[in-house]
Amino acid sequence: MKELFNGGEFDNFAEVEPVGPVKGEFWWNPLWIPIATNGAGDDIISEMDYLKQALEAIK
């Protein structure tokens, strides 16, 4: 996925209205760590982007 992300594969996806605490600016984020999946694209992830922001805030 990271190679696809870095290659711009996700740049032209249509904007969607996020539901709940989902970030709307990403279709995929390299800072999402997958925990579980059902194989149909529904994943449970650990959101490391917030951790990165928190660590930067306390520097």
One Martini backbone bead per residue (centre of mass of N, CA, C, O) as a GRO file, in nm:
protein
   59
    1MET     BB    1   0.057   0.063  -0.020
    2LYS     BB    2   0.292   0.263  -0.001
    3GLU     BB    3   0.364   0.255  -0.301
    4LEU     BB    4   0.093   0.363  -0.399
    5PHE     BB    5   0.096   0.624  -0.238
    6ASN     BB    6   0.374   0.734  -0.351
    7GLY     BB    7   0.256   0.703  -0.663
    8GLY     BB    8  -0.055   0.838  -0.653
    9GLU     BB    9  -0.315   0.642  -0.650
   10PHE     BB   10  -0.495   0.836  -0.430
   11ASP     BB   11  -0.531   1.132  -0.559
   12ASN     BB   12  -0.818   1.072  -0.751
   13PHE     BB   13  -1.020   1.048  -0.539
   14ALA     BB   14  -1.314   1.094  -0.427
   15GLU     BB   15  -1.489   1.273  -0.229
   16VAL     BB   16  -1.594   1.219   0.110
   17GLU     BB   17  -1.815   1.182   0.370
   18PRO     BB   18  -1.754   1.157   0.682
   19VAL     BB   19  -1.800   0.908   0.941
   20GLY     BB   20  -1.727   1.025   1.215
   21PRO     BB   21  -1.373   0.988   1.302
   22VAL     BB   22  -1.308   1.029   1.006
   23LYS     BB   23  -1.085   1.116   0.778
   24GLY     BB   24  -1.132   1.297   0.469
   25GLU     BB   25  -0.826   1.329   0.334
   26PHE     BB   26  -0.828   1.005   0.332
   27TRP     BB   27  -0.799   0.678   0.195
   28TRP     BB   28  -0.496   0.651   0.290
   29ASN     BB   29  -0.258   0.574   0.562
   30PRO     BB   30   0.064   0.501   0.674
   31LEU     BB   31  -0.041   0.545   0.994
   32TRP     BB   32  -0.203   0.282   0.955
   33ILE     BB   33  -0.262  -0.001   1.161
   34PRO     BB   34  -0.343  -0.313   1.111
   35ILE     BB   35  -0.554  -0.554   1.291
   36ALA     BB   36  -0.820  -0.604   1.107
   37THR     BB   37  -1.008  -0.815   0.865
   38ASN     BB   38  -1.261  -0.922   0.606
   39GLY     BB   39  -1.159  -0.879   0.287
   40ALA     BB   40  -1.362  -0.611   0.197
   41GLY     BB   41  -1.218  -0.335   0.334
   42ASP     BB   42  -1.269  -0.385   0.639
   43ASP     BB   43  -1.102  -0.210   0.896
   44ILE     BB   44  -0.889  -0.233   1.175
   45ILE     BB   45  -0.719   0.038   1.332
   46SER     BB   46  -0.425   0.214   1.415
   47GLU     BB   47  -0.382   0.555   1.502
   48MET     BB   48  -0.072   0.725   1.442
   49ASP     BB   49  -0.121   1.026   1.372
   50TYR     BB   50  -0.192   1.128   1.658
   51LEU     BB   51   0.074   1.050   1.786
   52LYS     BB   52   0.251   1.235   1.616
   53GLN     BB   53   0.115   1.501   1.708
   54ALA     BB   54   0.170   1.465   2.012
   55LEU     BB   55   0.480   1.449   1.996
   56GLU     BB   56   0.516   1.731   1.861
   57ALA     BB   57   0.376   1.901   2.094
   58ILE     BB   58   0.605   1.808   2.327
   59LYS     BB   59   0.884   1.938   2.209
   0.00000   0.00000   0.00000
